[in-house]
Protein backbone atom coordinates (compact mmCIF):
# COMPACT_ATOMS: atom_id res chain seq x y z
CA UNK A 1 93.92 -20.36 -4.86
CA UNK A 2 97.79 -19.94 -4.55
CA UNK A 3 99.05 -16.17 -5.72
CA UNK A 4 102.61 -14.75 -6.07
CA UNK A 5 103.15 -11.59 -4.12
CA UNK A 6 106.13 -9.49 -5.01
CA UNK A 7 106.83 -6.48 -2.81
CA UNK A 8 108.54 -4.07 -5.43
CA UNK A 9 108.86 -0.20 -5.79
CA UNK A 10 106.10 0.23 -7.60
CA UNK A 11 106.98 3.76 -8.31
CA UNK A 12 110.25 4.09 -9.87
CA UNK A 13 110.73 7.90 -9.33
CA UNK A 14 109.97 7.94 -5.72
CA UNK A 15 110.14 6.75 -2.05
CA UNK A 16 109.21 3.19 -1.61
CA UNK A 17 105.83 2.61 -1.22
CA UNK A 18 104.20 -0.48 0.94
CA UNK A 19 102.85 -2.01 -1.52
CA UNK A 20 102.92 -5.40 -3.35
CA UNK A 21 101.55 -7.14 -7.17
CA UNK A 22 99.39 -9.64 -6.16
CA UNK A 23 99.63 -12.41 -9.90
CA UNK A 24 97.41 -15.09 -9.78
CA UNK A 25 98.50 -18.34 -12.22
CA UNK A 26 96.42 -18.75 -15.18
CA UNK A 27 94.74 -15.53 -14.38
CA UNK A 28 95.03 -12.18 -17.11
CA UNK A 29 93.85 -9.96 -13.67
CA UNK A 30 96.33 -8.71 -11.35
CA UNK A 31 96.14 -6.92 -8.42
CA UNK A 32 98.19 -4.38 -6.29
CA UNK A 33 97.44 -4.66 -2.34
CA UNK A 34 98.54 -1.36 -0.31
CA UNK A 35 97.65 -0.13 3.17
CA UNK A 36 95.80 2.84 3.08
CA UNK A 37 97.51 6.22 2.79
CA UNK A 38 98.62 8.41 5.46
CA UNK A 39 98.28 12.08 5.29
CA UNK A 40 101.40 12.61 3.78
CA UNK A 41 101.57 9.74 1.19
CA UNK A 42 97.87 10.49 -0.43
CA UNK A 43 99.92 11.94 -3.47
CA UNK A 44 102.31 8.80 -3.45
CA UNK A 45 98.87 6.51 -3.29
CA UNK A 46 97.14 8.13 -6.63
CA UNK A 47 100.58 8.30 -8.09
CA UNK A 48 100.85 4.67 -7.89
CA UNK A 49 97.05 4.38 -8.86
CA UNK A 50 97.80 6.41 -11.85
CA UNK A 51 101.05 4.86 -13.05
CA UNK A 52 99.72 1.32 -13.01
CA UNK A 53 95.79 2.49 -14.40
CA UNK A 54 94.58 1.20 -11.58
CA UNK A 55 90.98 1.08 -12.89
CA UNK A 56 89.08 0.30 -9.17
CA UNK A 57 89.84 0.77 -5.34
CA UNK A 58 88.40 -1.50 -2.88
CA UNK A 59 89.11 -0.75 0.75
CA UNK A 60 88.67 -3.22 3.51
CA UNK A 61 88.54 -1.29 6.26
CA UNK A 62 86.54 2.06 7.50
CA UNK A 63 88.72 4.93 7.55
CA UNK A 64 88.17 5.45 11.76
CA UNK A 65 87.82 1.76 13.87
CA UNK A 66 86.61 2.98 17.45
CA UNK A 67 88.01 6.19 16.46
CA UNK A 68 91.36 5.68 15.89
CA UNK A 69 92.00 6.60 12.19
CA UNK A 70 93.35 3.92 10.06
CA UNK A 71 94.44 5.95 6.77
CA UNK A 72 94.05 9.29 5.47
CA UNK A 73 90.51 10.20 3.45
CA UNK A 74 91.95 10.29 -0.15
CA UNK A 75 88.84 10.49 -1.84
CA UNK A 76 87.97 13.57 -0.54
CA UNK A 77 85.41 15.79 -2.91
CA UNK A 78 87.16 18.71 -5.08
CA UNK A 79 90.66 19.28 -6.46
CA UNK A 80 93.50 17.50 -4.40
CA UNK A 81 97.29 17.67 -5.48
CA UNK A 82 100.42 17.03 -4.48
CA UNK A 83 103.76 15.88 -6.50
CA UNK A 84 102.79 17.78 -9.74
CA UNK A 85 99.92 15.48 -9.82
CA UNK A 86 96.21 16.70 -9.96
CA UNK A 87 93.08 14.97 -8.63
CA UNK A 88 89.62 15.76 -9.15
């Protein structure tokens, strides 16, 4: 099925973020596609995940592929923060 992709800002009062709304036609469920977060964009990622009420987070890939890391572990266990904004 065909979708519109829009790479935007998605966060307004930051840095751009590589992200993009994913619409499907005819559909009320839309989507927001994002590489995984590096170390020092976790804060950016549940920003963005709390902005939009991102209700679920699907990832596609394993955080290490033959050991090379491919994002940061952002759902670590505990309190995390960073820009003002608290995650537990």
């Amino acid at each position: 099925q065909k979708y519109d992709a829009e790479d935007e800002d998605l966060d307004q009062n930051s840095n751009y973020i590589n992200a993009s709304y994913l619409r499907y036609p005819g559909s009320q469920l839309n989507y927001i596609a994002s590489q995984g977060p590096l170390e020092e964009t976790i804060g950016d990622f549940w920003k963005v995940v709390y902005d939009h009420k991102v209700p679920m987070i699907l990832s596609l890939t394993a955080q290490k592929e033959n050991e090379v890391e491919k994002c940061a572990p952002y759902w670590i266990p505990g309190t995390y923060s960073s820009n003002g904004i608290f995650i537990h």
